[in-house]
mmCIF file of C-alpha atoms in Angstrom:
data_model
loop_
_atom_site.group_PDB
_atom_site.id
_atom_site.type_symbol
_atom_site.label_atom_id
_atom_site.label_comp_id
_atom_site.label_asym_id
_atom_site.label_seq_id
_atom_site.Cartn_x
_atom_site.Cartn_y
_atom_site.Cartn_z
ATOM 1 C CA UNK A 1 -18.327 -7.350 -46.179
ATOM 2 C CA UNK A 2 -14.808 -6.179 -46.062
ATOM 3 C CA UNK A 3 -14.349 -7.036 -42.074
ATOM 4 C CA UNK A 4 -15.822 -10.565 -42.932
ATOM 5 C CA UNK A 5 -13.302 -11.001 -46.075
ATOM 6 C CA UNK A 6 -10.335 -10.206 -43.424
ATOM 7 C CA UNK A 7 -11.698 -12.359 -41.006
ATOM 8 C CA UNK A 8 -12.096 -15.277 -43.765
ATOM 9 C CA UNK A 9 -8.801 -14.598 -45.459
ATOM 10 C CA UNK A 10 -6.729 -14.174 -42.143
ATOM 11 C CA UNK A 11 -8.376 -16.475 -39.573
ATOM 12 C CA UNK A 12 -5.070 -16.342 -37.380
ATOM 13 C CA UNK A 13 -4.907 -12.932 -36.871
ATOM 14 C CA UNK A 14 -8.430 -12.216 -35.847
ATOM 15 C CA UNK A 15 -8.268 -15.294 -33.271
ATOM 16 C CA UNK A 16 -5.249 -13.368 -31.833
ATOM 17 C CA UNK A 17 -7.575 -10.650 -30.854
ATOM 18 C CA UNK A 18 -9.897 -13.210 -29.083
ATOM 19 C CA UNK A 19 -9.326 -12.628 -25.136
ATOM 20 C CA UNK A 20 -10.688 -16.163 -24.419
ATOM 21 C CA UNK A 21 -7.398 -18.271 -24.376
ATOM 22 C CA UNK A 22 -5.669 -19.891 -21.474
ATOM 23 C CA UNK A 23 -2.789 -17.572 -21.344
ATOM 24 C CA UNK A 24 -3.939 -14.298 -18.968
ATOM 25 C CA UNK A 25 -1.558 -11.957 -20.618
ATOM 26 C CA UNK A 26 -1.552 -12.672 -24.335
ATOM 27 C CA UNK A 27 -5.206 -10.770 -24.404
ATOM 28 C CA UNK A 28 -4.168 -7.591 -22.767
ATOM 29 C CA UNK A 29 -0.753 -7.532 -24.664
ATOM 30 C CA UNK A 30 -2.428 -7.597 -28.029
ATOM 31 C CA UNK A 31 -4.630 -4.846 -26.830
ATOM 32 C CA UNK A 32 -1.858 -2.740 -25.958
ATOM 33 C CA UNK A 33 -0.225 -3.460 -29.248
ATOM 34 C CA UNK A 34 -3.439 -2.772 -31.220
ATOM 35 C CA UNK A 35 -4.012 0.558 -29.462
ATOM 36 C CA UNK A 36 -0.481 1.525 -29.855
ATOM 37 C CA UNK A 37 -0.856 1.298 -33.373
ATOM 38 C CA UNK A 38 -4.191 3.067 -33.385
ATOM 39 C CA UNK A 39 -2.503 5.996 -31.333
ATOM 40 C CA UNK A 40 0.405 6.268 -33.655
ATOM 41 C CA UNK A 41 -1.692 6.560 -36.909
ATOM 42 C CA UNK A 42 -4.197 8.999 -35.157
ATOM 43 C CA UNK A 43 -1.370 11.167 -34.178
ATOM 44 C CA UNK A 44 -0.009 11.046 -37.811
ATOM 45 C CA UNK A 45 -2.977 11.734 -39.492
ATOM 46 C CA UNK A 46 -4.390 14.391 -37.433
ATOM 47 C CA UNK A 47 -1.037 16.032 -36.381
ATOM 48 C CA UNK A 48 -1.869 15.881 -32.953
ATOM 49 C CA UNK A 49 0.141 13.759 -30.264
ATOM 50 C CA UNK A 50 -2.434 13.923 -27.229
ATOM 51 C CA UNK A 51 -4.467 11.027 -28.358
ATOM 52 C CA UNK A 52 -2.700 9.075 -25.398
ATOM 53 C CA UNK A 53 -3.376 11.745 -23.055
ATOM 54 C CA UNK A 54 -6.949 11.227 -23.440
ATOM 55 C CA UNK A 55 -7.252 7.704 -22.395
ATOM 56 C CA UNK A 56 -4.423 7.868 -19.816
ATOM 57 C CA UNK A 57 -7.063 8.649 -17.071
ATOM 58 C CA UNK A 58 -8.961 5.370 -17.197
ATOM 59 C CA UNK A 59 -6.531 2.696 -18.789
ATOM 60 C CA UNK A 60 -4.290 1.843 -15.587
ATOM 61 C CA UNK A 61 -7.748 0.977 -13.728
ATOM 62 C CA UNK A 62 -9.032 -1.010 -16.822
ATOM 63 C CA UNK A 63 -5.918 -3.155 -16.664
ATOM 64 C CA UNK A 64 -6.129 -3.501 -12.801
ATOM 65 C CA UNK A 65 -10.259 -4.683 -13.024
ATOM 66 C CA UNK A 66 -8.759 -7.258 -15.700
ATOM 67 C CA UNK A 67 -6.553 -8.576 -13.272
ATOM 68 C CA UNK A 68 -8.626 -8.246 -10.216
ATOM 69 C CA UNK A 69 -11.745 -9.968 -11.779
ATOM 70 C CA UNK A 70 -9.635 -12.672 -13.593
ATOM 71 C CA UNK A 71 -10.708 -15.438 -11.571
ATOM 72 C CA UNK A 72 -14.373 -15.007 -13.022
ATOM 73 C CA UNK A 73 -13.382 -15.292 -16.456
ATOM 74 C CA UNK A 74 -13.978 -18.518 -18.331
ATOM 75 C CA UNK A 75 -10.335 -18.388 -19.406
ATOM 76 C CA UNK A 76 -8.860 -18.038 -15.895
ATOM 77 C CA UNK A 77 -6.491 -20.808 -14.730
ATOM 78 C CA UNK A 78 -8.757 -23.259 -12.762
ATOM 79 C CA UNK A 79 -6.570 -22.713 -9.538
ATOM 80 C CA UNK A 80 -7.548 -19.127 -9.641
ATOM 81 C CA UNK A 81 -11.200 -20.028 -10.321
ATOM 82 C CA UNK A 82 -11.309 -22.087 -7.278
ATOM 83 C CA UNK A 83 -10.432 -19.330 -4.802
ATOM 84 C CA UNK A 84 -12.394 -16.306 -6.195
ATOM 85 C CA UNK A 85 -11.374 -12.751 -6.380
ATOM 86 C CA UNK A 86 -8.391 -11.247 -4.269
ATOM 87 C CA UNK A 87 -9.754 -8.474 -1.861
ATOM 88 C CA UNK A 88 -6.521 -7.072 -2.064
ATOM 89 C CA UNK A 89 -6.622 -6.761 -5.684
ATOM 90 C CA UNK A 90 -10.162 -5.192 -5.248
ATOM 91 C CA UNK A 91 -8.857 -2.585 -2.868
ATOM 92 C CA UNK A 92 -5.949 -1.530 -5.250
ATOM 93 C CA UNK A 93 -8.791 -1.214 -7.969
ATOM 94 C CA UNK A 94 -10.592 1.184 -5.677
ATOM 95 C CA UNK A 95 -7.607 3.381 -4.977
ATOM 96 C CA UNK A 96 -7.026 3.633 -8.656
ATOM 97 C CA UNK A 97 -10.598 4.741 -9.513
ATOM 98 C CA UNK A 98 -10.383 7.507 -7.048
ATOM 99 C CA UNK A 99 -7.066 8.398 -8.930
ATOM 100 C CA UNK A 100 -8.615 8.147 -12.030
ATOM 101 C CA UNK A 101 -11.886 10.475 -11.116
ATOM 102 C CA UNK A 102 -9.179 13.188 -10.198
ATOM 103 C CA UNK A 103 -7.116 12.828 -13.377
ATOM 104 C CA UNK A 104 -10.220 12.725 -15.391
ATOM 105 C CA UNK A 105 -11.676 15.842 -13.585
ATOM 106 C CA UNK A 106 -8.451 17.787 -14.415
ATOM 107 C CA UNK A 107 -8.428 16.648 -17.981
ATOM 108 C CA UNK A 108 -12.026 17.533 -18.703
ATOM 109 C CA UNK A 109 -11.584 21.047 -17.351
ATOM 110 C CA UNK A 110 -8.424 21.714 -19.197
ATOM 111 C CA UNK A 111 -10.358 20.631 -22.274
ATOM 112 C CA UNK A 112 -7.780 18.055 -23.110
ATOM 113 C CA UNK A 113 -10.790 15.535 -23.956
ATOM 114 C CA UNK A 114 -11.555 17.561 -26.792
ATOM 115 C CA UNK A 115 -9.778 15.941 -30.000
ATOM 116 C CA UNK A 116 -8.717 19.122 -31.366
ATOM 117 C CA UNK A 117 -6.723 20.045 -27.875
ATOM 118 C CA UNK A 118 -2.880 18.801 -27.513
ATOM 119 C CA UNK A 119 -0.405 19.027 -24.742
ATOM 120 C CA UNK A 120 1.893 22.400 -25.522
ATOM 121 C CA UNK A 121 4.849 20.217 -24.959
ATOM 122 C CA UNK A 122 4.238 18.156 -27.855
ATOM 123 C CA UNK A 123 3.724 21.146 -30.034
ATOM 124 C CA UNK A 124 6.954 22.332 -29.221
ATOM 125 C CA UNK A 125 8.718 19.150 -29.498
ATOM 126 C CA UNK A 126 7.501 18.872 -32.915
ATOM 127 C CA UNK A 127 8.778 22.148 -33.951
ATOM 128 C CA UNK A 128 12.311 21.348 -32.701
ATOM 129 C CA UNK A 129 12.750 17.974 -34.108
ATOM 130 C CA UNK A 130 12.873 17.065 -37.601
ATOM 131 C CA UNK A 131 9.990 15.439 -39.422
ATOM 132 C CA UNK A 132 11.107 12.108 -39.728
ATOM 133 C CA UNK A 133 12.679 12.164 -36.239
ATOM 134 C CA UNK A 134 9.481 12.997 -34.711
ATOM 135 C CA UNK A 135 7.573 10.511 -36.662
ATOM 136 C CA UNK A 136 9.915 7.797 -35.094
ATOM 137 C CA UNK A 137 9.331 9.425 -31.683
ATOM 138 C CA UNK A 138 5.564 9.029 -31.908
ATOM 139 C CA UNK A 139 6.020 5.656 -32.995
ATOM 140 C CA UNK A 140 8.557 4.290 -30.218
ATOM 141 C CA UNK A 141 7.615 6.526 -27.260
ATOM 142 C CA UNK A 142 4.414 8.430 -27.428
ATOM 143 C CA UNK A 143 2.452 5.303 -28.743
ATOM 144 C CA UNK A 144 4.060 2.095 -27.713
ATOM 145 C CA UNK A 145 6.439 3.142 -24.798
ATOM 146 C CA UNK A 146 3.447 5.146 -23.236
ATOM 147 C CA UNK A 147 0.776 2.504 -23.534
ATOM 148 C CA UNK A 148 2.944 -0.322 -22.193
ATOM 149 C CA UNK A 149 3.985 1.824 -19.312
ATOM 150 C CA UNK A 150 0.410 2.451 -18.628
ATOM 151 C CA UNK A 151 -0.441 -1.485 -18.846
ATOM 152 C CA UNK A 152 2.635 -1.926 -16.604
ATOM 153 C CA UNK A 153 0.611 -0.028 -13.812
ATOM 154 C CA UNK A 154 -1.836 -3.159 -13.581
ATOM 155 C CA UNK A 155 0.672 -5.705 -13.030
ATOM 156 C CA UNK A 156 0.827 -5.170 -9.189
ATOM 157 C CA UNK A 157 -2.897 -6.291 -9.199
ATOM 158 C CA UNK A 158 -2.172 -9.569 -10.996
ATOM 159 C CA UNK A 159 0.579 -10.189 -8.520
ATOM 160 C CA UNK A 160 -1.934 -9.866 -5.672
ATOM 161 C CA UNK A 161 -4.419 -11.959 -7.540
ATOM 162 C CA UNK A 162 -1.630 -14.927 -7.726
ATOM 163 C CA UNK A 163 -1.481 -14.610 -3.984
ATOM 164 C CA UNK A 164 -3.084 -17.093 -1.566
ATOM 165 C CA UNK A 165 -6.475 -15.577 -0.196
ATOM 166 C CA UNK A 166 -6.056 -13.945 3.055
ATOM 167 C CA UNK A 167 -8.058 -10.981 4.852
ATOM 168 C CA UNK A 168 -6.614 -7.557 4.313
ATOM 169 C CA UNK A 169 -3.650 -6.665 6.279
ATOM 170 C CA UNK A 170 -2.465 -3.238 7.873
ATOM 171 C CA UNK A 171 -0.331 -2.736 5.083
ATOM 172 C CA UNK A 172 -3.276 -2.997 2.721
ATOM 173 C CA UNK A 173 -5.385 -0.519 4.654
ATOM 174 C CA UNK A 174 -2.235 1.718 5.294
ATOM 175 C CA UNK A 175 -1.508 1.769 1.887
ATOM 176 C CA UNK A 176 -5.202 2.601 0.499
ATOM 177 C CA UNK A 177 -4.913 5.378 3.025
ATOM 178 C CA UNK A 178 -1.632 6.766 1.932
ATOM 179 C CA UNK A 179 -2.885 6.508 -1.616
ATOM 180 C CA UNK A 180 -6.144 8.648 -0.884
ATOM 181 C CA UNK A 181 -4.246 11.094 0.925
ATOM 182 C CA UNK A 182 -1.644 11.544 -2.006
ATOM 183 C CA UNK A 183 -4.488 11.964 -4.279
ATOM 184 C CA UNK A 184 -6.255 14.683 -2.320
ATOM 185 C CA UNK A 185 -3.006 16.385 -2.079
ATOM 186 C CA UNK A 186 -2.339 16.028 -5.843
ATOM 187 C CA UNK A 187 -6.232 17.474 -6.097
ATOM 188 C CA UNK A 188 -4.929 20.530 -4.101
ATOM 189 C CA UNK A 189 -1.875 21.041 -6.540
ATOM 190 C CA UNK A 190 -4.074 20.619 -9.300
ATOM 191 C CA UNK A 191 -6.781 23.320 -8.283
ATOM 192 C CA UNK A 192 -3.913 25.561 -7.168
ATOM 193 C CA UNK A 193 -2.469 25.733 -10.638
ATOM 194 C CA UNK A 194 -5.729 25.917 -12.029
ATOM 195 C CA UNK A 195 -6.758 28.994 -10.004
ATOM 196 C CA UNK A 196 -3.570 30.484 -10.319
ATOM 197 C CA UNK A 197 -3.533 30.192 -14.644
ATOM 198 C CA UNK A 198 -7.338 31.685 -14.738
ATOM 199 C CA UNK A 199 -6.105 34.478 -12.327
ATOM 200 C CA UNK A 200 -3.263 35.146 -14.659
ATOM 201 C CA UNK A 201 -5.528 35.384 -17.888
ATOM 202 C CA UNK A 202 -7.920 38.018 -15.841
ATOM 203 C CA UNK A 203 -10.472 35.160 -14.837
ATOM 204 C CA UNK A 204 -10.719 35.110 -11.365
ATOM 205 C CA UNK A 205 -12.727 32.251 -9.982
ATOM 206 C CA UNK A 206 -15.488 33.161 -7.899
ATOM 207 C CA UNK A 207 -15.783 29.809 -6.116
ATOM 208 C CA UNK A 208 -12.398 28.100 -6.186
ATOM 209 C CA UNK A 209 -11.823 24.662 -4.723
ATOM 210 C CA UNK A 210 -10.752 24.669 -0.689
ATOM 211 C CA UNK A 211 -6.984 25.682 -0.346
ATOM 212 C CA UNK A 212 -6.784 26.535 -4.032
ATOM 213 C CA UNK A 213 -6.832 30.218 -3.950
ATOM 214 C CA UNK A 214 -3.543 31.705 -2.745
ATOM 215 C CA UNK A 215 -4.712 35.363 -2.789
ATOM 216 C CA UNK A 216 -2.126 36.142 -5.449
ATOM 217 C CA UNK A 217 -1.551 39.764 -6.901
ATOM 218 C CA UNK A 218 -0.953 40.956 -10.143
ATOM 219 C CA UNK A 219 2.850 40.864 -9.516
ATOM 220 C CA UNK A 220 2.440 37.019 -9.114
ATOM 221 C CA UNK A 221 0.506 37.233 -12.471
ATOM 222 C CA UNK A 222 3.046 38.904 -14.085
ATOM 223 C CA UNK A 223 5.690 36.349 -12.975
ATOM 224 C CA UNK A 224 3.786 33.757 -15.325
ATOM 225 C CA UNK A 225 3.868 30.820 -13.266
ATOM 226 C CA UNK A 226 2.610 29.385 -9.916
ATOM 227 C CA UNK A 227 4.934 29.503 -6.901
ATOM 228 C CA UNK A 228 2.503 29.484 -3.792
ATOM 229 C CA UNK A 229 0.991 27.179 -1.738
ATOM 230 C CA UNK A 230 1.948 23.423 -2.820
ATOM 231 C CA UNK A 231 4.210 25.091 -5.248
ATOM 232 C CA UNK A 232 6.386 26.830 -3.111
ATOM 233 C CA UNK A 233 7.389 23.481 -1.155
ATOM 234 C CA UNK A 234 8.024 21.636 -4.546
ATOM 235 C CA UNK A 235 8.233 22.792 -8.367
ATOM 236 C CA UNK A 236 6.116 19.841 -9.265
ATOM 237 C CA UNK A 237 3.857 18.643 -6.355
ATOM 238 C CA UNK A 238 1.279 16.764 -8.573
ATOM 239 C CA UNK A 239 4.186 14.829 -10.318
ATOM 240 C CA UNK A 240 5.608 14.009 -6.931
ATOM 241 C CA UNK A 241 2.358 12.755 -5.843
ATOM 242 C CA UNK A 242 1.747 10.825 -9.131
ATOM 243 C CA UNK A 243 5.109 8.924 -8.621
ATOM 244 C CA UNK A 244 4.192 8.384 -4.858
ATOM 245 C CA UNK A 245 0.746 6.886 -5.834
ATOM 246 C CA UNK A 246 2.141 4.334 -7.848
ATOM 247 C CA UNK A 247 4.924 3.412 -5.491
ATOM 248 C CA UNK A 248 2.218 2.759 -2.929
ATOM 249 C CA UNK A 249 0.359 0.664 -5.666
ATOM 250 C CA UNK A 250 3.401 -1.464 -6.080
ATOM 251 C CA UNK A 251 3.771 -2.345 -2.707
ATOM 252 C CA UNK A 252 0.335 -3.945 -1.946
ATOM 253 C CA UNK A 253 1.405 -7.366 -2.826
ATOM 254 C CA UNK A 254 4.971 -6.973 -1.394
ATOM 255 C CA UNK A 255 3.804 -6.024 1.792
ATOM 256 C CA UNK A 256 0.495 -8.099 2.057
ATOM 257 C CA UNK A 257 2.319 -11.418 1.272
ATOM 258 C CA UNK A 258 5.456 -10.782 3.959
ATOM 259 C CA UNK A 259 6.310 -14.731 3.538
ATOM 260 C CA UNK A 260 6.371 -14.536 0.136
ATOM 261 C CA UNK A 261 5.498 -18.165 -0.090
ATOM 262 C CA UNK A 262 5.021 -18.228 -3.573
ATOM 263 C CA UNK A 263 1.798 -17.999 -5.697
ATOM 264 C CA UNK A 264 -1.377 -19.768 -6.455
ATOM 265 C CA UNK A 265 -1.051 -20.355 -10.004
ATOM 266 C CA UNK A 266 1.657 -21.997 -12.104
ATOM 267 C CA UNK A 267 -0.102 -21.575 -15.540
ATOM 268 C CA UNK A 268 2.722 -21.073 -18.063
ATOM 269 C CA UNK A 269 2.792 -17.491 -19.656
ATOM 270 C CA UNK A 270 3.247 -18.847 -23.376
ATOM 271 C CA UNK A 271 2.891 -15.224 -24.773
ATOM 272 C CA UNK A 272 6.430 -14.426 -23.528
ATOM 273 C CA UNK A 273 9.269 -15.045 -25.710
ATOM 274 C CA UNK A 274 11.323 -18.302 -25.007
ATOM 275 C CA UNK A 275 14.559 -17.652 -22.742
ATOM 276 C CA UNK A 276 17.546 -19.933 -22.319
ATOM 277 C CA UNK A 277 16.828 -22.436 -19.403
ATOM 278 C CA UNK A 278 19.188 -20.585 -17.064
ATOM 279 C CA UNK A 279 16.501 -17.407 -16.786
ATOM 280 C CA UNK A 280 12.926 -17.875 -17.749
ATOM 281 C CA UNK A 281 10.927 -14.424 -17.416
ATOM 282 C CA UNK A 282 8.018 -16.523 -16.920
ATOM 283 C CA UNK A 283 9.229 -17.322 -13.323
ATOM 284 C CA UNK A 284 8.993 -13.692 -12.252
ATOM 285 C CA UNK A 285 5.345 -14.296 -11.771
ATOM 286 C CA UNK A 286 5.507 -17.959 -10.908
ATOM 287 C CA UNK A 287 8.460 -19.264 -9.129
ATOM 288 C CA UNK A 288 8.549 -18.835 -5.506
ATOM 289 C CA UNK A 289 12.661 -18.248 -5.152
ATOM 290 C CA UNK A 290 12.313 -15.297 -7.504
ATOM 291 C CA UNK A 291 12.634 -11.955 -5.820
ATOM 292 C CA UNK A 292 9.080 -11.130 -4.660
ATOM 293 C CA UNK A 293 9.896 -7.177 -5.498
ATOM 294 C CA UNK A 294 9.313 -7.288 -9.154
ATOM 295 C CA UNK A 295 5.753 -5.359 -8.638
ATOM 296 C CA UNK A 296 7.922 -2.181 -8.096
ATOM 297 C CA UNK A 297 9.290 -2.302 -11.662
ATOM 298 C CA UNK A 298 6.177 -0.934 -12.636
ATOM 299 C CA UNK A 299 6.522 2.081 -10.567
ATOM 300 C CA UNK A 300 10.120 2.322 -11.277
ATOM 301 C CA UNK A 301 9.278 2.409 -14.804
ATOM 302 C CA UNK A 302 6.589 5.037 -14.663
ATOM 303 C CA UNK A 303 8.846 7.059 -12.634
ATOM 304 C CA UNK A 304 11.586 7.358 -15.546
ATOM 305 C CA UNK A 305 9.154 8.617 -17.805
ATOM 306 C CA UNK A 306 8.254 11.610 -15.251
ATOM 307 C CA UNK A 307 11.714 12.135 -14.514
ATOM 308 C CA UNK A 308 12.446 12.929 -18.842
ATOM 309 C CA UNK A 309 9.050 14.937 -18.727
ATOM 310 C CA UNK A 310 10.122 17.026 -15.658
ATOM 311 C CA UNK A 311 13.325 17.658 -17.227
ATOM 312 C CA UNK A 312 11.645 18.781 -20.622
ATOM 313 C CA UNK A 313 8.876 20.765 -18.973
ATOM 314 C CA UNK A 314 11.679 22.481 -16.837
ATOM 315 C CA UNK A 315 13.888 23.357 -19.947
ATOM 316 C CA UNK A 316 10.473 24.733 -21.574
ATOM 317 C CA UNK A 317 9.604 26.886 -18.246
ATOM 318 C CA UNK A 318 12.864 28.233 -17.891
ATOM 319 C CA UNK A 319 13.149 29.477 -21.277
ATOM 320 C CA UNK A 320 9.793 31.017 -21.036
ATOM 321 C CA UNK A 321 10.225 32.868 -17.995
ATOM 322 C CA UNK A 322 12.868 35.053 -16.597
ATOM 323 C CA UNK A 323 12.006 34.475 -12.830
ATOM 324 C CA UNK A 324 11.972 30.839 -13.307
ATOM 325 C CA UNK A 325 16.031 30.414 -12.675
ATOM 326 C CA UNK A 326 15.241 32.184 -9.258
ATOM 327 C CA UNK A 327 12.453 29.865 -8.529
ATOM 328 C CA UNK A 328 14.517 26.766 -9.036
ATOM 329 C CA UNK A 329 17.330 28.124 -6.992
ATOM 330 C CA UNK A 330 14.869 28.925 -3.959
#
């Protein structure tokens, strides 16, 4: 009854939550705003800031699936309905599903899907920031910024969906192969970290994944952090692979349509704010004369998040382990 009352008393608000509208971006953006608010409130109520982490593993493929299957929806522009689903967008979705399986598995075995678990970095940051300042950080960065960055990873698939329908190109196949290889390397880095952490805690795994056991010694365990295998090449091989994967994703629509001859749909994106006539952001998606490299913005924005995250992780680790400074110099 309460929900019915809200729907009747605020019909315009509830109408905005309906995805069935001509503007293909309005629904997803509304969804991002709603889940950002829910994430913020959940973090404030529970005192746990890892709620975004628990949905991180499947949100990018979800947004990509929306844009990939957009021509099949009743609210899609007529020109998109006429040409059907883009094979390039479907290939991008397949690569992201592989990415999602790896991350979901790693999240599951670390118990981060449990509502009681929290990334140790949030707990440390909460201790170092005054209460009100952390609340503001939770609202602006943890909730809204991260959710919009995850949404942005689906936009390259939107660019692919707007392109003329062609057969998959050599660049599509190469990027898919690079994505799979990148995920496999990242999975190996995850496994080496997982195997080492278990060994350090006295729980040596009986059947580790291939290439995961670097034959650590008690001296390695006392050091406190993994420095063998892929971790001897890079201090953050998993982070490097993460950035590379989304960079490959951004390149699909750029390399797949080398002529950059415009897009199929010229449907106005009325949800975006009105700008002066001299520059209209809607043209980033529809105008043939605008730079075709805008999909790179998604991966570059994502990389900026990991630059900040890596710097904070480095500061925490170097303060915890004396030998980490020598590892950094190496």
